[in-house]
């Protein structure tokens, strides 16, 4: 199964940007990079995805390295509601293989 | 915004009993999934379902598990004879398509407790 590496935890201050890194050195040419997050007591929630180019949506930005072996999820202004476990996943569609993710805590 | 709904939110069942977990996916979605999360562990894929057939299943999804789309709106997961180790959160998800990539939308889960 596709393997990603993320830090176990990160801390941020409210209203500051957060950069969440992910290594995916085994990614193949057609795998998408997806980010989901899981707030406490909720199901996973889609955040963003990309293939080669950097991507922006209303929730976040995704910066993908030129060799596609790593990516960074950027939350431009963290809020308390962004405290969650963030998962970086790569596959070609179908099943999602979740790792342990990065637990993001946001301090007021 | 349309969402995936799951019922019940919490199910308590005696070991050895059958349990059915229910999900209503988003109405125009064609692909359906079940995942589970044992307390403190990773979210694990169980099964994907498309066109009234299982597309893919994991090793966890053994003969005790089955899925069904009994009508145009519901998607169910049945566990025939529950074991203590089946205690977990079970998440249903749906997506519009596989390719080009469409995100999976998850429900808030059913907490299954086996006594």
Coordinates of C-alpha atoms in Angstrom, one line a residue:
Chain A
X1 CA 0.0 0.0 0.0
X2 CA 1.1 3.6 -0.7
X3 CA 3.2 5.0 2.2
X4 CA 3.4 8.6 3.5
X5 CA 5.4 10.1 6.3
X6 CA 4.1 13.0 8.4
X7 CA 5.1 14.4 11.8
X8 CA 3.1 13.0 14.6
X9 CA 2.1 16.4 16.0
X10 CA 2.4 20.1 15.3
X11 CA 1.4 23.3 17.2
X12 CA 0.2 26.6 15.8
X13 CA -1.1 29.9 17.2
X14 CA -4.5 31.1 16.2
X15 CA -4.5 33.4 13.1
X16 CA -1.0 32.3 12.1
X17 CA -0.2 30.3 9.0
X18 CA 0.4 26.5 9.3
X19 CA 2.6 24.4 7.0
X20 CA 1.9 20.7 7.4
X21 CA 4.6 18.6 5.6
X22 CA 4.2 15.1 4.0
X23 CA 6.8 12.9 2.4
X24 CA 5.5 10.4 -0.2
X25 CA 8.7 9.1 -1.9
X26 CA 7.0 6.0 -3.3
X27 CA 4.4 8.0 -5.2
X28 CA 3.8 6.9 -8.8
X29 CA 3.2 9.2 -11.8
X30 CA -0.6 8.9 -11.7
X31 CA -1.2 9.0 -8.0
X32 CA -3.1 12.0 -6.7
X33 CA -2.0 13.6 -3.4
X34 CA -5.0 14.0 -1.1
X35 CA -5.4 15.7 2.3
X36 CA -8.2 14.8 4.6
X37 CA -8.7 15.9 8.2
X38 CA -10.6 14.4 11.1
X39 CA -12.0 16.7 13.8
X40 CA -12.6 15.2 17.2
X41 CA -15.6 12.8 17.2
X42 CA -16.3 13.3 13.5
X43 CA -15.6 11.4 10.3
X44 CA -12.8 12.3 8.0
X45 CA -13.3 15.5 5.9
X46 CA -11.8 16.2 2.5
X47 CA -9.5 19.2 2.4
X48 CA -7.7 19.3 -0.9
X49 CA -6.1 17.2 -3.6
X50 CA -3.6 17.7 -6.4
X51 CA -1.5 15.9 -9.0
X52 CA 1.4 18.1 -10.1
X53 CA 0.5 21.8 -9.8
X54 CA 0.0 23.7 -6.6
X55 CA -3.7 24.0 -5.7
X56 CA -5.8 26.4 -3.8
X57 CA -9.4 26.1 -2.5
X58 CA -11.4 27.9 0.2
X59 CA -10.0 25.7 2.9
X60 CA -6.3 25.5 2.2
X61 CA -3.4 25.5 -0.3
X62 CA -1.4 22.5 -1.5
X63 CA 2.2 23.0 -2.5
X64 CA 3.6 20.0 -4.4
X65 CA 7.4 19.5 -4.9
X66 CA 8.6 19.4 -8.4
X67 CA 9.7 15.7 -8.0
X68 CA 6.3 15.0 -6.3
X69 CA 8.0 13.2 -3.5
X70 CA 6.7 15.6 -0.9
X71 CA 4.0 18.1 -0.4
X72 CA 2.9 20.8 2.1
X73 CA -0.6 21.6 3.2
X74 CA -0.9 25.3 4.0
X75 CA -3.6 26.7 6.3
X76 CA -3.3 30.4 5.8
X77 CA -4.8 31.5 9.1
X78 CA -5.3 28.8 11.6
X79 CA -8.5 28.9 13.7
X80 CA -9.4 26.9 16.8
X81 CA -11.7 24.9 14.6
X82 CA -8.7 23.7 12.5
X83 CA -7.5 21.6 15.4
X84 CA -7.7 18.1 14.0
X85 CA -5.7 15.2 12.7
X86 CA -4.5 15.9 9.1
X87 CA -3.9 12.9 6.8
X88 CA -1.8 13.0 3.7
X89 CA -2.7 10.1 1.3
X90 CA -1.7 9.2 -2.2
X91 CA -3.4 6.7 -4.5
X92 CA -5.1 6.5 -7.8
X93 CA -8.7 6.7 -6.5
X94 CA -10.8 4.1 -4.8
X95 CA -9.8 3.1 -1.3
X96 CA -8.1 5.7 0.9
X97 CA -5.2 4.3 3.0
X98 CA -4.9 6.4 6.1
X99 CA -1.7 6.7 8.1
X100 CA -1.4 8.1 11.6
X101 CA -1.5 11.7 10.4
X102 CA -0.4 14.9 12.0
X103 CA -2.3 16.0 15.1
X104 CA -2.5 19.8 14.8
X105 CA -3.2 21.8 18.0
X106 CA -4.1 25.5 17.7
X107 CA -3.4 27.8 20.7
X108 CA -5.5 30.9 21.2
Chain B
X1 CA -24.5 21.2 1.5
X2 CA -25.6 17.6 1.0
X3 CA -24.1 15.1 3.5
X4 CA -23.7 11.5 4.3
X5 CA -25.9 10.4 7.2
X6 CA -25.4 7.3 9.3
X7 CA -27.7 5.6 11.8
X8 CA -27.7 4.8 14.6
X9 CA -25.0 7.0 16.1
X10 CA -24.3 4.4 18.8
X11 CA -25.1 0.7 18.7
X12 CA -24.6 -1.7 21.6
X13 CA -24.8 -5.4 20.8
X14 CA -24.1 -8.7 22.5
X15 CA -21.3 -10.7 21.1
X16 CA -22.5 -13.2 18.6
X17 CA -25.5 -11.1 17.5
X18 CA -26.0 -9.7 14.0
X19 CA -25.8 -6.0 13.5
X20 CA -26.8 -3.8 10.6
X21 CA -25.3 -0.3 10.2
X22 CA -27.1 2.1 7.9
X23 CA -26.0 4.9 5.7
X24 CA -27.7 7.3 3.3
X25 CA -25.0 8.5 0.8
X26 CA -25.2 11.7 -1.1
X27 CA -28.0 11.3 -3.7
X28 CA -26.0 11.7 -6.9
X29 CA -23.0 9.7 -5.8
X30 CA -22.2 6.3 -7.4
X31 CA -19.4 4.9 -5.3
X32 CA -19.8 3.8 -1.7
X33 CA -17.4 2.8 1.0
X34 CA -17.2 1.5 4.5
X35 CA -14.2 2.3 6.8
X36 CA -13.7 1.6 10.5
X37 CA -11.6 3.1 13.2
X38 CA -10.8 1.2 16.4
X39 CA -10.4 3.5 19.3
X40 CA -7.0 5.2 19.2
X41 CA -6.0 3.6 15.9
X42 CA -6.0 4.5 12.2
X43 CA -9.0 4.7 9.9
X44 CA -9.0 1.4 8.0
X45 CA -10.7 0.7 4.6
X46 CA -13.2 -2.2 4.6
X47 CA -15.0 -2.2 1.3
X48 CA -15.9 -0.2 -1.8
X49 CA -19.1 -0.7 -3.7
X50 CA -20.2 0.3 -7.2
X51 CA -23.0 -0.7 -9.6
X52 CA -24.4 -3.1 -7.0
X53 CA -21.1 -5.0 -6.6
X54 CA -18.2 -5.0 -4.3
X55 CA -15.3 -3.3 -6.1
X56 CA -12.6 -3.9 -3.6
X57 CA -12.4 -5.3 -0.1
X58 CA -9.7 -5.5 2.6
X59 CA -8.5 -8.5 4.6
X60 CA -10.7 -7.3 7.5
X61 CA -13.8 -7.7 5.3
X62 CA -14.2 -11.4 5.8
X63 CA -17.3 -13.7 5.5
X64 CA -18.8 -12.2 8.6
X65 CA -19.3 -8.9 6.7
X66 CA -21.6 -8.0 3.9
X67 CA -22.8 -4.9 2.2
X68 CA -26.0 -4.1 0.4
X69 CA -27.8 -1.3 -1.3
X70 CA -31.4 -2.5 -0.7
X71 CA -33.1 0.5 -2.3
X72 CA -32.1 3.7 -4.2
X73 CA -31.0 5.5 -1.1
X74 CA -29.6 3.3 1.7
X75 CA -26.3 1.5 1.9
X76 CA -25.8 -1.0 4.7
X77 CA -23.0 -2.9 6.4
X78 CA -24.0 -6.2 8.1
X79 CA -21.9 -8.1 10.6
X80 CA -23.4 -11.6 11.0
X81 CA -21.9 -12.7 14.3
X82 CA -20.2 -9.9 16.1
X83 CA -16.9 -10.3 18.0
X84 CA -15.5 -8.2 20.8
X85 CA -12.8 -6.9 18.3
X86 CA -15.5 -5.5 16.0
X87 CA -16.0 -2.7 18.5
X88 CA -15.1 0.4 16.6
X89 CA -16.4 3.5 14.8
X90 CA -17.7 2.6 11.4
X91 CA -17.7 5.3 8.8
X92 CA -19.6 5.3 5.5
X93 CA -18.4 7.4 2.6
X94 CA -19.6 8.1 -0.9
X95 CA -18.1 9.8 -4.0
X96 CA -19.4 11.0 -7.3
X97 CA -16.8 9.2 -9.4
X98 CA -13.4 7.6 -9.2
X99 CA -11.7 9.3 -12.2
X100 CA -11.0 12.1 -12.5
X101 CA -10.6 12.2 -8.8
X102 CA -13.7 13.1 -6.8
X103 CA -13.3 13.3 -3.0
X104 CA -15.0 10.9 -0.7
X105 CA -17.6 12.4 1.7
X106 CA -17.8 10.8 5.1
X107 CA -20.6 10.5 7.6
X108 CA -20.0 11.1 11.3
X109 CA -20.0 7.4 12.0
X110 CA -21.7 4.7 14.1
X111 CA -20.0 3.7 17.3
X112 CA -20.4 0.0 17.6
X113 CA -19.9 -1.5 21.1
X114 CA -19.8 -5.3 21.5
X115 CA -20.4 -6.6 25.0

